CSV table of C-alpha atoms in Angstrom, one decimal:
chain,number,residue,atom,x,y,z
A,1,UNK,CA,175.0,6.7,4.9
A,2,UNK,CA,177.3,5.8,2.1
A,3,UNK,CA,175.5,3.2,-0.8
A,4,UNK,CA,176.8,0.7,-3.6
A,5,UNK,CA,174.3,-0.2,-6.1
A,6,UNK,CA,175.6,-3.3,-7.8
A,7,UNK,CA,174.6,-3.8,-11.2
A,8,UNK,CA,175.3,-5.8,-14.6
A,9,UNK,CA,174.7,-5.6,-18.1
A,10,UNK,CA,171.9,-8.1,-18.2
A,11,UNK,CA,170.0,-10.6,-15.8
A,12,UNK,CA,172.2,-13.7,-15.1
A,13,UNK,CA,175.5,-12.1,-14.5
A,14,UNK,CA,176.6,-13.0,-11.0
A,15,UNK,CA,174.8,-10.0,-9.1
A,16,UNK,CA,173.1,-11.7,-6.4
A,17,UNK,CA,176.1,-14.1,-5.6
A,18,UNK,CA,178.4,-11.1,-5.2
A,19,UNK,CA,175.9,-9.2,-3.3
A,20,UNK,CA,175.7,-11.9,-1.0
A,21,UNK,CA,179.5,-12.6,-0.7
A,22,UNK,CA,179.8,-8.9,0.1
A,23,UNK,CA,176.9,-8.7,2.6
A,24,UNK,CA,178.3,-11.6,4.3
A,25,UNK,CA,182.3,-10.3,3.7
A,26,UNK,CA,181.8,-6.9,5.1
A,27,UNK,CA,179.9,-8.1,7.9
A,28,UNK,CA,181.8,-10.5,9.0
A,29,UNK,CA,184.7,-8.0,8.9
A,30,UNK,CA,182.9,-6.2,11.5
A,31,UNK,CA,181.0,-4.0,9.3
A,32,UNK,CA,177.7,-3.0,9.9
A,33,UNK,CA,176.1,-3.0,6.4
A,34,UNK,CA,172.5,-3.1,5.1
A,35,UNK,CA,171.3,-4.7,1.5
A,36,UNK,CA,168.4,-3.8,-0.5
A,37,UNK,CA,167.0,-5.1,-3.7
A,38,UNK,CA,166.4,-2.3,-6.9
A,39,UNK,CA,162.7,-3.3,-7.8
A,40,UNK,CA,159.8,-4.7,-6.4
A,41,UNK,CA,161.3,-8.7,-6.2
A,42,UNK,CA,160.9,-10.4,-3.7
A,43,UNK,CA,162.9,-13.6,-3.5
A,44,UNK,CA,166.6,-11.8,-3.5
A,45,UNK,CA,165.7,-9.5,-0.6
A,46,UNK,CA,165.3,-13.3,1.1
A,47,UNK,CA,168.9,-14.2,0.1
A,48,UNK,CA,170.1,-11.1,1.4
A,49,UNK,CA,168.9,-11.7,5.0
A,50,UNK,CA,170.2,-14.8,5.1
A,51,UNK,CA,173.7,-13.1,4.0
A,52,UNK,CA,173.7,-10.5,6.4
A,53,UNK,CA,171.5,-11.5,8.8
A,54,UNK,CA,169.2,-8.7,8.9
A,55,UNK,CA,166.1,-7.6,6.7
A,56,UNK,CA,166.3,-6.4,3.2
A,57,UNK,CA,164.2,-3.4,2.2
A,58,UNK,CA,163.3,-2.8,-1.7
A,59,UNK,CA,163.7,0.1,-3.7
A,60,UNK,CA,161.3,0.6,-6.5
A,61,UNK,CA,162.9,3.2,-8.8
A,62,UNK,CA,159.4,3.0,-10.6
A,63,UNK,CA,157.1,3.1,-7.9
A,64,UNK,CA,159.3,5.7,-5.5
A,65,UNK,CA,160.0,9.4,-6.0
A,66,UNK,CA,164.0,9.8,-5.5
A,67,UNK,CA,162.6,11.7,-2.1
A,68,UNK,CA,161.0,8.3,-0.7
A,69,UNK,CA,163.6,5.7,-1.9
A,70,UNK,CA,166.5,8.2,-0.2
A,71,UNK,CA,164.1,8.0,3.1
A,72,UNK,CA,163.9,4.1,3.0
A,73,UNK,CA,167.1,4.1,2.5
A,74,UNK,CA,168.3,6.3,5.5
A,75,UNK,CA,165.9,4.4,7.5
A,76,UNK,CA,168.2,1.3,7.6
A,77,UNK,CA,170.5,2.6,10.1
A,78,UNK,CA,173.6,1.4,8.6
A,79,UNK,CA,176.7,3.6,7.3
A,80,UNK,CA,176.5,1.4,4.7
A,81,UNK,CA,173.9,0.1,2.2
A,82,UNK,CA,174.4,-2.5,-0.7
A,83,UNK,CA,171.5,-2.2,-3.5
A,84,UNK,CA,171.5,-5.2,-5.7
A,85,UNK,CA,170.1,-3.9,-8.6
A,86,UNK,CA,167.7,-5.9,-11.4
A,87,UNK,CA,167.8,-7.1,-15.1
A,88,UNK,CA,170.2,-4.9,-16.8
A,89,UNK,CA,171.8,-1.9,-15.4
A,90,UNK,CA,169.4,0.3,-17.4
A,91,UNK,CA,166.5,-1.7,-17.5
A,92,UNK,CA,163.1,-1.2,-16.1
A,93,UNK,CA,159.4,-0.3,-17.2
A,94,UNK,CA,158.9,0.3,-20.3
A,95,UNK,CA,159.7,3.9,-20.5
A,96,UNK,CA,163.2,3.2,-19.2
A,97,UNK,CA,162.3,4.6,-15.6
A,98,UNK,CA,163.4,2.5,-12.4
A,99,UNK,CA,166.4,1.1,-12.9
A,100,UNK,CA,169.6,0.2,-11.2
A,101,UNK,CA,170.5,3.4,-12.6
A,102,UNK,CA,168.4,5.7,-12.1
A,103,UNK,CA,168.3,4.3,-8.4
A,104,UNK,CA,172.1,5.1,-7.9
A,105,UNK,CA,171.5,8.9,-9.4
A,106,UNK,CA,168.9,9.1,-6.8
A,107,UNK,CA,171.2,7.9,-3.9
A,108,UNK,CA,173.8,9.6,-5.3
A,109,UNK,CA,175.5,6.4,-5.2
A,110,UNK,CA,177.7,4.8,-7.8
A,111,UNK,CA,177.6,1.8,-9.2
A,112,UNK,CA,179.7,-1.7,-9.2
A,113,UNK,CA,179.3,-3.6,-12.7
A,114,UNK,CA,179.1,-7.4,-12.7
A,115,UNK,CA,180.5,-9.0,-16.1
A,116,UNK,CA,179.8,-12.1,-16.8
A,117,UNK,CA,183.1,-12.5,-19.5
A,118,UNK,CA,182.8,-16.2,-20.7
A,119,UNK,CA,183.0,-16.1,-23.8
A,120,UNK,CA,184.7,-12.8,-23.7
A,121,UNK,CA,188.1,-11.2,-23.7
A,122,UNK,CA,189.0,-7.6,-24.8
A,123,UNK,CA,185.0,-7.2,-25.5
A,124,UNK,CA,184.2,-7.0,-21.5
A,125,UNK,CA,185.1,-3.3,-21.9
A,126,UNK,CA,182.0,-2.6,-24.1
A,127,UNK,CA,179.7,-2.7,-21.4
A,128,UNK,CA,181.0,-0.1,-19.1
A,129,UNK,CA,181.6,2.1,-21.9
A,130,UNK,CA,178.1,2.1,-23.1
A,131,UNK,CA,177.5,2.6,-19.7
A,132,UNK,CA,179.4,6.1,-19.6
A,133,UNK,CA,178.1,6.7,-22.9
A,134,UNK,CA,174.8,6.5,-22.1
A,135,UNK,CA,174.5,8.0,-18.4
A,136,UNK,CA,177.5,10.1,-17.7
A,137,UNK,CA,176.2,11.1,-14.6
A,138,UNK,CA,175.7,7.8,-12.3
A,139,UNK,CA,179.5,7.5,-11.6
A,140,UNK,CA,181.0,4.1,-12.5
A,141,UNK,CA,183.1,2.8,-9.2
A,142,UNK,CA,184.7,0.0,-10.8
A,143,UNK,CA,183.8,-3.8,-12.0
A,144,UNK,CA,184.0,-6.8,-10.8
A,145,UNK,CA,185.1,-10.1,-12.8
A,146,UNK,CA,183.1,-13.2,-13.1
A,147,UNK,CA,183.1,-16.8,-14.5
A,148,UNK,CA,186.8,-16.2,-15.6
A,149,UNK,CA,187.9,-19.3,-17.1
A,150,UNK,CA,192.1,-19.0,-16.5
A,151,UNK,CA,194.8,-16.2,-15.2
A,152,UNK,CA,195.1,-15.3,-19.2
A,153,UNK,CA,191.1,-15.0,-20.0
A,154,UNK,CA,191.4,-12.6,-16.7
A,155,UNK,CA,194.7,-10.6,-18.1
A,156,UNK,CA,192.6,-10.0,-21.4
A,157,UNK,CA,189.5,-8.4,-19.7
A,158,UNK,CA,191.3,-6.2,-17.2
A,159,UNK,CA,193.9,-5.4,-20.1
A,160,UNK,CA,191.2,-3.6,-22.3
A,161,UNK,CA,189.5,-2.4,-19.0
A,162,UNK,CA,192.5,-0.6,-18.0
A,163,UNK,CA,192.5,1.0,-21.6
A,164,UNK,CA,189.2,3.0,-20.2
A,165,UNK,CA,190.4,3.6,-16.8
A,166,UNK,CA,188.2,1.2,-15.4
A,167,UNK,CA,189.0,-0.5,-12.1
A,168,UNK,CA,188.9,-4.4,-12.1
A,169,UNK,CA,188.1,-4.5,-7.9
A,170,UNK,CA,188.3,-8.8,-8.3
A,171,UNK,CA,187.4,-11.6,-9.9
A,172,UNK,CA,185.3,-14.7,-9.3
A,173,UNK,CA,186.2,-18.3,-10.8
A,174,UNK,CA,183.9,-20.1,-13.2
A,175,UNK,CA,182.5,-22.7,-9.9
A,176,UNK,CA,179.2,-24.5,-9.8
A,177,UNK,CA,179.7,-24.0,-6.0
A,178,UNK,CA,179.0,-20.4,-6.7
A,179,UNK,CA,175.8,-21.2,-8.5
A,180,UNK,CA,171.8,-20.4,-7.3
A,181,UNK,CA,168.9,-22.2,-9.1
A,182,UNK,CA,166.6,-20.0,-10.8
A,183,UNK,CA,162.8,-20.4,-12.2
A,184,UNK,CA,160.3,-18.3,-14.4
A,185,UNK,CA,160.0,-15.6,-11.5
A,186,UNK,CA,163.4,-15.3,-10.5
A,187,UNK,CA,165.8,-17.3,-8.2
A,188,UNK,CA,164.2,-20.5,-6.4
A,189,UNK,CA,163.4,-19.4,-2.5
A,190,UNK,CA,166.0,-19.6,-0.2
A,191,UNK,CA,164.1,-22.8,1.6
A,192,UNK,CA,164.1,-24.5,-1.2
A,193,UNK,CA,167.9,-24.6,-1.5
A,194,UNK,CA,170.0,-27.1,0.6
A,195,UNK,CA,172.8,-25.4,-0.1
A,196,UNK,CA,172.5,-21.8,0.0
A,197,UNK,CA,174.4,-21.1,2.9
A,198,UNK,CA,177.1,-22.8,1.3
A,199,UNK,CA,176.7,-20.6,-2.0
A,200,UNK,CA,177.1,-17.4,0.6
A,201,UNK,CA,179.9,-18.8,2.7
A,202,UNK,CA,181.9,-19.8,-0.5
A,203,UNK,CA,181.0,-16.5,-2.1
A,204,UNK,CA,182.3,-14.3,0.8
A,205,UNK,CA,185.3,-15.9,0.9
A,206,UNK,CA,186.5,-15.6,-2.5
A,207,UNK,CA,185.1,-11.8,-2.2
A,208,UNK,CA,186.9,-11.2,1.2
């Protein structure tokens, strides 16, 4: 079993939607793929099964030993798995223990960044270098683009990307159609969104 953890710099940056376009993507592609949710949450895991029409399993970096989350993970029976990570890419319990991070070095799987570069231009390259900086050995597969405003905000991020030898995978439009409600705990529930479906479908096409 191969696994992509999919992280960002902070909460807000586009994770879910991409997990979901990819879930959705790569399955219908004819992939069989799994999804998994970094943490003890419990609404994304919901998204996810809706995305790739089967269950979602969670991954608690904090609660697991690396032994027991690689076990769950195995136990999905797919030559794939997709771990949406939480918060920030190195954020967890106070000590700094559980997170997307430290869930990828126990997979031994790397991890796909998530920037959110409104705002933004050369400056989207700090993130993955901190990143590096800070934990050199959870390997860095690439990034992925989002809320890019034109073709020249895009050329300016993947311009000073390329300057690190980061790969730029894609990038997704700044859309409303590509938006999920969220409350104090999280995203609003699947059920209570008439047009999540529509959020996934969109997403997996741009991603596919």
């Amino acid at each position: 079993m191969r696994a992509l953890v999919v992280a960002a710099p902070a909460s807000g940056a586009g994770k879910t939607v991409l997990t979901l376009g990819l879930l959705r993507a790569l399955g219908a592609g004819g992939r069989v793929v799994a999804a998994a949710k970094a943490g003890p949450d419990y609404i994304d895991p919901q998204f996810h099964r809706l995305a790739a029409r089967r269950p979602s399993v969670n991954l608690d970096g904090w609660a697991m030993s690396p032994t027991r989350l690689r076990a769950l993970a195995a136990r999905q029976g797919a030559p794939l798995l997709i771990v949406e990570g939480a918060m920030g890419a190195l954020d967890a319990a106070a000590d700094g223990s559980g997170s997307a991070a430290d869930v990828a070095a126990a997979l031994g799987a790397p991890l796909l960044l998530v920037l959110d570069i409104s705002g933004q231009g050369h400056s989207a390259a700090l993130a993955p270098a901190g990143l590096r900086a800070l934990r050199p050995e959870v390997p860095l597969a690439g990034v992925i683009l989002n809320r890019v405003a034109s073709p020249r905000h895009q050329a300016l991020a993947r311009s000073a990307l390329a300057s690190l030898g980061v790969t730029v995978f894609g990038a997704l439009p700044r859309s409303p159609g590509l938006h999920l409600p969220s409350r104090h705990l999280g995203l609003v529930l699947p059920a209570e969104v008439a047009d999540a479906e529509a959020v996934v479908s969109r997403a997996a096409e741009i991603v596919a």
